[in-house]
Coordinates of N, CA and C in Angstrom, one line a residue:
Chain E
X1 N 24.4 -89.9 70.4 CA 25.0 -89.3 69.2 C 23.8 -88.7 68.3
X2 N 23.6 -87.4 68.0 CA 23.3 -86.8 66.9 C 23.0 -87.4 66.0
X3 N 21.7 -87.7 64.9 CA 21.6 -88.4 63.5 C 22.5 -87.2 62.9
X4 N 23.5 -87.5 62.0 CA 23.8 -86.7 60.7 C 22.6 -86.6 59.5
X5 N 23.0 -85.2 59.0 CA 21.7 -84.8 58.3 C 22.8 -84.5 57.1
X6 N 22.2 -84.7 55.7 CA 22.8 -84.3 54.0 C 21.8 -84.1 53.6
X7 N 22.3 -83.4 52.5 CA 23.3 -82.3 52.8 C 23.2 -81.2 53.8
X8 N 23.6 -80.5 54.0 CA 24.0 -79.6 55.0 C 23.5 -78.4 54.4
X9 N 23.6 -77.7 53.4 CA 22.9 -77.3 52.8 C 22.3 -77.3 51.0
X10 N 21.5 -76.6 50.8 CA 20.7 -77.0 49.0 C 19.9 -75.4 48.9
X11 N 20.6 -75.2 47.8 CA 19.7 -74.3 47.0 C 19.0 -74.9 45.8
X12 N 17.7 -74.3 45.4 CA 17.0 -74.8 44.1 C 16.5 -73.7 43.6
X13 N 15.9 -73.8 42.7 CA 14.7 -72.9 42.3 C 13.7 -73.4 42.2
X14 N 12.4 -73.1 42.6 CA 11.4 -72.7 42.7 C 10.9 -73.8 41.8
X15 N 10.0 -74.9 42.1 CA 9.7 -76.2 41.6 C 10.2 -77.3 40.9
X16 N 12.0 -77.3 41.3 CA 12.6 -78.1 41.3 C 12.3 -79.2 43.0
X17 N 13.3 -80.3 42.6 CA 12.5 -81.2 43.9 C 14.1 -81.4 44.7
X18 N 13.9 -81.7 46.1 CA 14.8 -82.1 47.0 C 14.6 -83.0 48.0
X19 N 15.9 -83.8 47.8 CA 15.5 -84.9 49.3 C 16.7 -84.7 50.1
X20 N 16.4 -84.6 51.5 CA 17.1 -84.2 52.4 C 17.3 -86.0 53.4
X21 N 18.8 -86.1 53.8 CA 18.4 -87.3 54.3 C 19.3 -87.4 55.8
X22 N 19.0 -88.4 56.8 CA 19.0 -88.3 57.8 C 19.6 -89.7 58.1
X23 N 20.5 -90.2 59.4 CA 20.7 -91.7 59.2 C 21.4 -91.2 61.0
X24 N 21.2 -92.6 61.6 CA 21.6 -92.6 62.6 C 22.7 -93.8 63.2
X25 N 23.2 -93.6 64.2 CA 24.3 -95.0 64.4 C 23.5 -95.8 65.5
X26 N 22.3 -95.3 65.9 CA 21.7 -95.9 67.1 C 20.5 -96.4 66.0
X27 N 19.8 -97.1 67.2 CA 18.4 -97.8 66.4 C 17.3 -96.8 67.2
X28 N 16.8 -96.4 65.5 CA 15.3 -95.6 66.2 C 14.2 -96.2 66.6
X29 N 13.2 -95.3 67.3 CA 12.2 -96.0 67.1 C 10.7 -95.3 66.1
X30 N 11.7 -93.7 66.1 CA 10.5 -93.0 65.6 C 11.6 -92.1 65.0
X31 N 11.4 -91.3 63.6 CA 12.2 -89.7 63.3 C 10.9 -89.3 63.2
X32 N 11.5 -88.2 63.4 CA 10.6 -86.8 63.9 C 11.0 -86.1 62.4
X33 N 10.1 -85.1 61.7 CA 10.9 -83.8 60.8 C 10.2 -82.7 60.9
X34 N 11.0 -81.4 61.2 CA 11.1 -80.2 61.6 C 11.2 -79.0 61.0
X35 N 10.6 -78.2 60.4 CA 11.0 -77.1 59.7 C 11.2 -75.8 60.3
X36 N 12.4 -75.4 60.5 CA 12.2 -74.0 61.1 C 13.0 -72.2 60.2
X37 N 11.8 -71.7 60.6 CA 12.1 -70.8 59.6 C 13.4 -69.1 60.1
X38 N 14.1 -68.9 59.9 CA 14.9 -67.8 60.4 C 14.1 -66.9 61.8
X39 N 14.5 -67.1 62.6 CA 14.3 -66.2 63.8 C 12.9 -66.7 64.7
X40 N 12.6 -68.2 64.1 CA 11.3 -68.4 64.7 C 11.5 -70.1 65.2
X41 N 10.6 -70.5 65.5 CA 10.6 -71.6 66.3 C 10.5 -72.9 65.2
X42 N 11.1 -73.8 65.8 CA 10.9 -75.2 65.0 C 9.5 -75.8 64.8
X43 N 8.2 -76.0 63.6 CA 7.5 -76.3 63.4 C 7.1 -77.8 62.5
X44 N 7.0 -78.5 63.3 CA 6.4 -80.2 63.5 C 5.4 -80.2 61.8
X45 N 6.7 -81.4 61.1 CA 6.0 -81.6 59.9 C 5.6 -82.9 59.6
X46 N 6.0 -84.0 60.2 CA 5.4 -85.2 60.4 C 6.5 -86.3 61.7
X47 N 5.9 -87.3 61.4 CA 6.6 -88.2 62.5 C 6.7 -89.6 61.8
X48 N 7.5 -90.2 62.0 CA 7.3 -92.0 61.4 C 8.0 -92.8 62.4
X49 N 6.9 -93.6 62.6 CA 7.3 -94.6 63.3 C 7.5 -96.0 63.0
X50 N 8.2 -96.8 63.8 CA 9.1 -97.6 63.5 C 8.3 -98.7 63.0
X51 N 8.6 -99.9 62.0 CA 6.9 -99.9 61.1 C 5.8 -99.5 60.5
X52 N 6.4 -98.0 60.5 CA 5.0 -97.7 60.2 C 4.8 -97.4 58.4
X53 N 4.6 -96.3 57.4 CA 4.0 -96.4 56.3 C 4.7 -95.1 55.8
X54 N 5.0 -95.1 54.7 CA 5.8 -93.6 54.7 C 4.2 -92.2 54.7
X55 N 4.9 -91.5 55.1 CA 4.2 -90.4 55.3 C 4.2 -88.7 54.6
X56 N 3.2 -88.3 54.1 CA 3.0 -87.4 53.6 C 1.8 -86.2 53.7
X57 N 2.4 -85.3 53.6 CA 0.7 -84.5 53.2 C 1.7 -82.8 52.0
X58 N 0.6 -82.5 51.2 CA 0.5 -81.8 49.8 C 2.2 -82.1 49.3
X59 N 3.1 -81.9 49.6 CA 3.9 -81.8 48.3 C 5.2 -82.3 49.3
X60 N 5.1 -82.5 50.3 CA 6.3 -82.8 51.4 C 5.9 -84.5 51.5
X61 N 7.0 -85.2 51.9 CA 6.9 -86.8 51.7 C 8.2 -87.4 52.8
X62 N 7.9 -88.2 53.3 CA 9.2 -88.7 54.2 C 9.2 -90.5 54.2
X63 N 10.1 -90.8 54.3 CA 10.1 -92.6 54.3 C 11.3 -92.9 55.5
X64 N 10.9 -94.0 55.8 CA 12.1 -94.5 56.7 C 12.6 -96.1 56.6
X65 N 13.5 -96.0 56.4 CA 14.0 -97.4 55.9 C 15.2 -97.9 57.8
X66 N 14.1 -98.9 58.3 CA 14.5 -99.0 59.5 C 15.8 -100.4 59.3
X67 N 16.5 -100.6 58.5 CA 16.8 -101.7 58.1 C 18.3 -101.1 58.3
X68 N 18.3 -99.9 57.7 CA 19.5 -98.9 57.4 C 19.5 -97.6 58.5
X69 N 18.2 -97.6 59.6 CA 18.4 -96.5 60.2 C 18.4 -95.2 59.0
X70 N 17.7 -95.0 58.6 CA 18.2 -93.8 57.7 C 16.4 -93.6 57.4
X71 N 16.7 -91.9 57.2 CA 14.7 -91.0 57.1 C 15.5 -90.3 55.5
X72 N 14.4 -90.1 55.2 CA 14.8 -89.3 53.9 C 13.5 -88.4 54.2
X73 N 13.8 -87.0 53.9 CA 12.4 -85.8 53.2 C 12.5 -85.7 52.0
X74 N 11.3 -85.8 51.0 CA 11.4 -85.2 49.9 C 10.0 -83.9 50.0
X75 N 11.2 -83.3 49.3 CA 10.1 -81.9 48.8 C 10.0 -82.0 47.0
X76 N 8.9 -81.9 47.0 CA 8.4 -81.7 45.3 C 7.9 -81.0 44.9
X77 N 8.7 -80.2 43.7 CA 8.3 -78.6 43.4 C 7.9 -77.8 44.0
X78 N 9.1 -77.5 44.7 CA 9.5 -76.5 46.2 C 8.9 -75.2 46.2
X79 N 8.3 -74.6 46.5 CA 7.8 -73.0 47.0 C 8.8 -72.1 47.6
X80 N 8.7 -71.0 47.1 CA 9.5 -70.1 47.9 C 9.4 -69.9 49.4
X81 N 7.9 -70.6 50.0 CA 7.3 -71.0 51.1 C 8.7 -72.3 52.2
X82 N 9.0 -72.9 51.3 CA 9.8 -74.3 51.8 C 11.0 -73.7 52.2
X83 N 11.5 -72.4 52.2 CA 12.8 -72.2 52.6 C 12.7 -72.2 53.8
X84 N 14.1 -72.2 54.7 CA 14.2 -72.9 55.7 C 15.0 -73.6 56.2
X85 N 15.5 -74.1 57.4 CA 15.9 -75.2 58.1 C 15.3 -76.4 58.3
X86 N 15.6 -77.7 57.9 CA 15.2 -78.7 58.2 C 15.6 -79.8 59.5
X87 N 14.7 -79.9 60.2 CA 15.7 -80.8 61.3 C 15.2 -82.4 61.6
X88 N 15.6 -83.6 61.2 CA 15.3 -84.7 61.6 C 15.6 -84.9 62.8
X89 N 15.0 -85.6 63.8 CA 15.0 -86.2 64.9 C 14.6 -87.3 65.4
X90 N 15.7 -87.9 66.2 CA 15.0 -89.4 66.7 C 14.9 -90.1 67.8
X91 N 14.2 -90.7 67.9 CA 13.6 -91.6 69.0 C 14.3 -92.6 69.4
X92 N 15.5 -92.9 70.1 CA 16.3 -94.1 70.7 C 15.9 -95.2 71.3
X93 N 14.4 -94.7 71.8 CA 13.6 -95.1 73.1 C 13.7 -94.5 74.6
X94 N 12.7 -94.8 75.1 CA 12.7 -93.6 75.8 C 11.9 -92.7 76.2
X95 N 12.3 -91.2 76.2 CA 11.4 -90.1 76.0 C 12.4 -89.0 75.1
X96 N 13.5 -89.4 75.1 CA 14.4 -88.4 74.2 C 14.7 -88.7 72.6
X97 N 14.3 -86.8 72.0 CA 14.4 -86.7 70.9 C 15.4 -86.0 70.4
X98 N 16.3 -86.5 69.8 CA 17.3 -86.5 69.6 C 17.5 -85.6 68.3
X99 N 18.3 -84.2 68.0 CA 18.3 -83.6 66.4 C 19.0 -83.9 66.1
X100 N 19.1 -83.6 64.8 CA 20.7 -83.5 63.7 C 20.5 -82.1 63.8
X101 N 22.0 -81.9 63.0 CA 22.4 -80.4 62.7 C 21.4 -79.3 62.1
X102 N 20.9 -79.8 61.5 CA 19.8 -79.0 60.5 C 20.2 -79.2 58.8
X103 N 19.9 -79.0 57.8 CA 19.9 -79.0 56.3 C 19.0 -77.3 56.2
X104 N 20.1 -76.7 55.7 CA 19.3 -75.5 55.0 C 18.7 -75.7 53.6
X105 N 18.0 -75.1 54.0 CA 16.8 -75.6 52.2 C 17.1 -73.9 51.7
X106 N 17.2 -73.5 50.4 CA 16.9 -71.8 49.9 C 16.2 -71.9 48.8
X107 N 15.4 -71.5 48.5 CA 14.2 -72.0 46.9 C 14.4 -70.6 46.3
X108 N 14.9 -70.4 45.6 CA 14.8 -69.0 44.9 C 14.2 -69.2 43.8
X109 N 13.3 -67.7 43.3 CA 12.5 -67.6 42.2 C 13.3 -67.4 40.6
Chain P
X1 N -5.8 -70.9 72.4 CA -4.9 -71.5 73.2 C -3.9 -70.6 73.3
X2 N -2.9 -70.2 73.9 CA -1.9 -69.7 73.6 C -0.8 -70.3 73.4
X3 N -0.5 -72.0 73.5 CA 0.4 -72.9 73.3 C 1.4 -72.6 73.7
X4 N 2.8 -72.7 73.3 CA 3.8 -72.5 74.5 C 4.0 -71.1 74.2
X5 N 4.4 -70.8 75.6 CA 5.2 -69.8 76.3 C 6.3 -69.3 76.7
X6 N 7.0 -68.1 76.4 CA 8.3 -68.4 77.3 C 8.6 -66.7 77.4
X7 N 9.0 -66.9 78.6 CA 9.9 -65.6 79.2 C 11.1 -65.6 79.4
X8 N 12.1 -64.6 79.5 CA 11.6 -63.4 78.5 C 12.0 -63.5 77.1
X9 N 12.3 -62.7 76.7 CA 12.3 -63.0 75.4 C 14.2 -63.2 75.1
X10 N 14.2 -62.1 75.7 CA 15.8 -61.6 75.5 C 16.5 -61.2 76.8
X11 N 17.5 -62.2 76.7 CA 18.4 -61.5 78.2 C 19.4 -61.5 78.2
X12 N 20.4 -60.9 79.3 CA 21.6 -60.9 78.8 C 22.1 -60.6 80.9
X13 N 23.2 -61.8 80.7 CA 23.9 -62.1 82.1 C 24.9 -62.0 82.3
X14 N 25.7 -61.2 83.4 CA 26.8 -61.6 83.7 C 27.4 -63.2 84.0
X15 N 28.7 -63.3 83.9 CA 29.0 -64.4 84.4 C 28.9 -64.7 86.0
X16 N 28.3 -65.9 86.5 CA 28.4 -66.6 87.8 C 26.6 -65.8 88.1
X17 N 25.9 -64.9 87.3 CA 25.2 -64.7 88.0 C 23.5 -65.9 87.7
X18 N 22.8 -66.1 88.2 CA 21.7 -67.1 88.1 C 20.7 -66.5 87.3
X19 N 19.4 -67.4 86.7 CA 18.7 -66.9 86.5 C 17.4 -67.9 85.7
X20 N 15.7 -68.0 86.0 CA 15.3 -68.9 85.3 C 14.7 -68.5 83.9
X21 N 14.6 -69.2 83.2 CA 13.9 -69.5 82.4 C 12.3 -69.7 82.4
X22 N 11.2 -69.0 81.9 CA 10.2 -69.8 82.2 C 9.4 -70.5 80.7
X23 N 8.6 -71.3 81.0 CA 7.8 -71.9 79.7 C 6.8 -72.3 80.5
X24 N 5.5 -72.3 79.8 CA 4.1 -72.6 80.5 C 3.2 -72.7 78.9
X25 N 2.5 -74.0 79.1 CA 1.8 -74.5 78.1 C 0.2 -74.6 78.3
X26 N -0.5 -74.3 77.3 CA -2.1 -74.5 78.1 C -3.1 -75.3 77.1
X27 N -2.1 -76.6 77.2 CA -2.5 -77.6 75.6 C -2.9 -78.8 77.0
X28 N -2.6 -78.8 78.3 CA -2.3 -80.3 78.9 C -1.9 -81.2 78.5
X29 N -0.3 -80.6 77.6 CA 0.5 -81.9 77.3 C 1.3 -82.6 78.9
X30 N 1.6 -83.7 78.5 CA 2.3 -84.2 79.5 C 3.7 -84.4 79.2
X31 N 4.2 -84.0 78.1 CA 6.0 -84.1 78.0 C 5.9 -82.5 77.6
X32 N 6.8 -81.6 78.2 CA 7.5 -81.3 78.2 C 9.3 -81.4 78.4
X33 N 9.8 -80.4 77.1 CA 11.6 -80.6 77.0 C 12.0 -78.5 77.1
X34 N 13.0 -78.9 77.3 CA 13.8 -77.8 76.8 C 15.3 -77.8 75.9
X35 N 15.8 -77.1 74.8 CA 16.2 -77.5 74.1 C 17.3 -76.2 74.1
X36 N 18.7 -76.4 73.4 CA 19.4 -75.6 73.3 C 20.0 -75.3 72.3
X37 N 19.8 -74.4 71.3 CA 20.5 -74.1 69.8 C 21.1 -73.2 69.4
X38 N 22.8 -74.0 69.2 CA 23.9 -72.7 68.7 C 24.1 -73.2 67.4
X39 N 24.3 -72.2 66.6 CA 24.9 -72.3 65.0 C 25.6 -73.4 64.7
X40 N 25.4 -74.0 63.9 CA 25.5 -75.7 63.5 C 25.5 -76.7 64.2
X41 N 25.0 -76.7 65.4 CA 24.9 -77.4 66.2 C 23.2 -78.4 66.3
X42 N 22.3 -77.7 66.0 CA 21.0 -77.9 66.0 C 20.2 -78.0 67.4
X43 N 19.6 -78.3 67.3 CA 18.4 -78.3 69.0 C 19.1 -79.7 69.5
X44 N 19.7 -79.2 70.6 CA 20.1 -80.1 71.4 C 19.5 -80.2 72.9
X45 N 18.9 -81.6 73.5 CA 18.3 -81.8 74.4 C 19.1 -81.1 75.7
X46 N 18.3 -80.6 76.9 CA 18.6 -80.3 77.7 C 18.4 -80.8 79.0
X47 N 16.9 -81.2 79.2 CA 15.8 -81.6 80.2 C 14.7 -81.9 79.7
X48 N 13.6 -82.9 80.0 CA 12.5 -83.1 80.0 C 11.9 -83.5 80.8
X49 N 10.6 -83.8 80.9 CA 9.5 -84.2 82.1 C 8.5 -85.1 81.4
X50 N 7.9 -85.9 82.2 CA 6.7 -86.3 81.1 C 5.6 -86.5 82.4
X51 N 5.7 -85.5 83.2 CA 4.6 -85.7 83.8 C 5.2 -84.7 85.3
X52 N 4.3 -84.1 85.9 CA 4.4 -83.2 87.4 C 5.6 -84.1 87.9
X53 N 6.1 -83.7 88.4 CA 7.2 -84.2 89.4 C 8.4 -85.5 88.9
X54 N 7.9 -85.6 87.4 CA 9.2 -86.6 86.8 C 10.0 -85.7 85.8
X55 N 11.3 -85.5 86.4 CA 12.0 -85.2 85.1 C 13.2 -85.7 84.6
X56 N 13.9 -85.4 83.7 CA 15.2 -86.5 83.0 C 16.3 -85.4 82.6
X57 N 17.3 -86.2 82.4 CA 18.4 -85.1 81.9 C 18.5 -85.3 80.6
X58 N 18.7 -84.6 79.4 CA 18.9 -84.8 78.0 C 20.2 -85.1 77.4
X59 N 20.9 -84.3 76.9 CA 22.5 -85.1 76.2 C 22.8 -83.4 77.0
X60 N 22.8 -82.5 77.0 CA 23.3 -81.7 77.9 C 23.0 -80.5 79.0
X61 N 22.8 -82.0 80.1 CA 22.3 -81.0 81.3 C 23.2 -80.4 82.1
X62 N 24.0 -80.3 82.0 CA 25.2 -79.9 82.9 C 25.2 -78.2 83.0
X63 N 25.1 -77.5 84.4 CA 24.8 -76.2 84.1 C 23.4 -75.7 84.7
X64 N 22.3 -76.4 84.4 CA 21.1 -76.6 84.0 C 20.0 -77.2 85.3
X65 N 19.5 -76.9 85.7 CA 18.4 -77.8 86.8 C 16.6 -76.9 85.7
X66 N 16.0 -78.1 86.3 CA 14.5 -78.2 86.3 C 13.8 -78.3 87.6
X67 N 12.8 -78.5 87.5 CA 11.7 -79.2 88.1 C 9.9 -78.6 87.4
X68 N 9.5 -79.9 87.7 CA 8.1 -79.8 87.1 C 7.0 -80.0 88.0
X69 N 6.4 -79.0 89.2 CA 5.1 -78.9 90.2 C 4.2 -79.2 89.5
X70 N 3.8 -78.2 88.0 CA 2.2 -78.7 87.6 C 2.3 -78.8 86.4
X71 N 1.4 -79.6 85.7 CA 1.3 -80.0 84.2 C 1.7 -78.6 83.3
X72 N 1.3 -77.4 83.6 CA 1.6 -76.4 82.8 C 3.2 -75.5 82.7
X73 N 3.8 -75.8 83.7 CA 5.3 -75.5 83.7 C 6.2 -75.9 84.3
X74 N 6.8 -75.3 83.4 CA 8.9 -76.1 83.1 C 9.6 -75.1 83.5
X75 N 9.7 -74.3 84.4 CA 11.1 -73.6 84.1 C 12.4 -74.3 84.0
X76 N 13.2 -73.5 83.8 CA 14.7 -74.2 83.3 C 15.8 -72.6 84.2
X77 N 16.5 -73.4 85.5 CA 17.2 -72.8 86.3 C 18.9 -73.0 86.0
X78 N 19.5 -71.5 85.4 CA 20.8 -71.6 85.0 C 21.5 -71.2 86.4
X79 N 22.2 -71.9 86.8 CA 22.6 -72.2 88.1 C 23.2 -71.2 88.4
X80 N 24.6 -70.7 87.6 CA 25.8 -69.6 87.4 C 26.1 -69.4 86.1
X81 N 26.0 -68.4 85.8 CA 25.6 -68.4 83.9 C 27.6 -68.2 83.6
X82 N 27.8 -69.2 82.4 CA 28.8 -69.5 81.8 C 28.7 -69.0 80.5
X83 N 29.7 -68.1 79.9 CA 29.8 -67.8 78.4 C 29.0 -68.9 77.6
X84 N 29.6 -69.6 78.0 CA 29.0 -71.1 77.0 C 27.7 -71.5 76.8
X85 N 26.6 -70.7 77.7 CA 25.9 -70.9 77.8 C 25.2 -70.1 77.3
X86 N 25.5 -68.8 76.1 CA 24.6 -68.2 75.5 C 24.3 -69.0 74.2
X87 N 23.2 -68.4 73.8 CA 22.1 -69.5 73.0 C 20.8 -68.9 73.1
X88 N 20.1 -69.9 72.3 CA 18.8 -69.3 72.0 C 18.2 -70.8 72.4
X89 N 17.2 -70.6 73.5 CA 16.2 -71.4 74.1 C 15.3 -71.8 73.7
X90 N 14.6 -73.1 73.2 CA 13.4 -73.3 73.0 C 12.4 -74.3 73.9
X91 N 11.7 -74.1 74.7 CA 11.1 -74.9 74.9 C 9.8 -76.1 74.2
X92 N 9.3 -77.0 74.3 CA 8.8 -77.5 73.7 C 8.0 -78.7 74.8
X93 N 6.3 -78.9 74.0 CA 5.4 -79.5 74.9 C 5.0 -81.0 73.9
X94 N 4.6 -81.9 74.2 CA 3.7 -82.9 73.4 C 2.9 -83.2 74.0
X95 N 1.6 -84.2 73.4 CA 1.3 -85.1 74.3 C 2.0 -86.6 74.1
X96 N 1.9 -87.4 75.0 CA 2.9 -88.9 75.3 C 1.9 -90.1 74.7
X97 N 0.5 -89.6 74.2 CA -0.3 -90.6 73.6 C -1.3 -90.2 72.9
X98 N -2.0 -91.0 71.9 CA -3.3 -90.4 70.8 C -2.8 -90.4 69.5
X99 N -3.2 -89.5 68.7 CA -3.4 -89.4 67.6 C -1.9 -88.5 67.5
X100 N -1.8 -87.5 67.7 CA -0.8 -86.4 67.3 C 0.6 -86.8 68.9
X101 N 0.4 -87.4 69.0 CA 1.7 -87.9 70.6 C 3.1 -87.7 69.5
X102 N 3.9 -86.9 70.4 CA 4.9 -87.0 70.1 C 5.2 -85.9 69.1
X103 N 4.4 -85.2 68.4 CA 4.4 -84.0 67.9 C 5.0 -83.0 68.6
X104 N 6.0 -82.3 68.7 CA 6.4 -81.5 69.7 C 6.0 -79.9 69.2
X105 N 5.5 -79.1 70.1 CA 5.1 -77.7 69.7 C 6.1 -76.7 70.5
X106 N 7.1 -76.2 69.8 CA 7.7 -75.6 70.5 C 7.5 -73.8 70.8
X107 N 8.1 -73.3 71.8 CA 7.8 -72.0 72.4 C 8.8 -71.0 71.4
X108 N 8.5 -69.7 71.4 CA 9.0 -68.8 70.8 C 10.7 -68.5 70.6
X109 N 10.9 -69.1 72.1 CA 12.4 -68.9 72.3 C 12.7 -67.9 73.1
X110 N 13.9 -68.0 73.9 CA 14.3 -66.8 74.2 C 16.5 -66.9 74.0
X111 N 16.8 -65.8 73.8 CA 17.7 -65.6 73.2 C 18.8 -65.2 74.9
X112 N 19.5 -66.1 75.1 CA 20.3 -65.3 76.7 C 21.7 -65.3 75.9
X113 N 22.2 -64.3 76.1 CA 24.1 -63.8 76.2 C 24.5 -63.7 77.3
X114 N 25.6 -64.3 77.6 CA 26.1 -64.5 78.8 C 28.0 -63.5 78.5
X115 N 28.1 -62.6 79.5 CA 29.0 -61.9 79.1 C 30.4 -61.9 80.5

């Protein structure tokens, strides 16, 4: 089964903040998150693994609460840069990585 | 590098007729997938490999064959092309250990209509 992703979609403006969240009915062992932008390929924004520390780099942040099966992204004072598709994915065990639907992100100025 | 690859870009099939797919990576990852994305549906697995000559079926291989001869390609062979099966392709490479394992870098895509 698919993780479900919420919202499905979000508009902001332009350094307002968003968390996009992710939750699964299986047990992970890793989410994956994904940004992909209109007409172009899915680009790898971090990974968390199961134990491990939440993760971030400049203004994007992810945590995973393995207790609940559930990844959260937060974005913090979004760029017109951050629009986009977001895709969590996860690790069952295995070698298969598993998506959700996507979450549209729209940052307008 | 040129990282992943894929041909062609754009195609378009009749029904029942065959046709592959290629992807070729020049990172020496050892996992390779291929992935399948229709409108609200998201990248859904198709095949992967994690190494020459091992591959696995994803949540929908049906339709679909692989095989993997050498570390640098995946094609993805559409047996008899079904309506159903137009979509937009992506393939995607990692490595399976180190620092960045599990990072997946995916290919440009290619876009097939099946008519």
């Amino acid at each position: 089964q698919q993780p479900v992703q919420s919202p499905q979609a979000v508009i902001l403006r332009e350094g307002e903040d968003a968390v996009i969240n992710c939750s699964s009915s299986k047990a992970l062992y890793s989410v994956h998150w994904y940004r992909q932008k209109h007409g172009e390929a899915p680009v790898f924004l971090m990974i968390l693994l199961k134990g491990g520390e939440q993760k971030g780099h400049d203004k994007i942040s992810a945590s995973f609460n393995e207790k609940k099966q559930q990844s959260s992204l937060y974005l913090t004072a979004s760029q017109l840069s951050y629009s986009g598709t977001y895709f969590c994915g996860g690790n069952t065990g295995g070698f298969k990585t598993i998506f959700g639907a996507g979450t549209r992100l729209f940052v307008k100025a | 590098n040129a990282g992943v690859t894929q041909t062609p870009k754009f195609q378009v099939l009749k029904t029942g007729q065959s046709m592959t797919l290629q992807c070729a990576q020049d990172m020496n990852h050892e996992y390779m997938s291929w992935y399948r994305q229709d409108p609200g549906m998201g990248l859904r697995l198709i095949h992967y490999s994690v190494g020459a000559g091992i591959t696995d079926q994803g949540e929908v291989p049906n339709g679909y064959n692989v095989s993997r001869s050498t570390t640098e390609d995946f094609p993805l062979r559409l047996l008899s092309a079904a309506p159903s099966q137009t979509s937009v392709y992506f393939c995607a490479s990692s490595r399976t250990s180190g620092r960045d394992s599990w990072e997946q870098y995916f290919g440009p895509g290619t876009r097939l209509t099946v008519t």
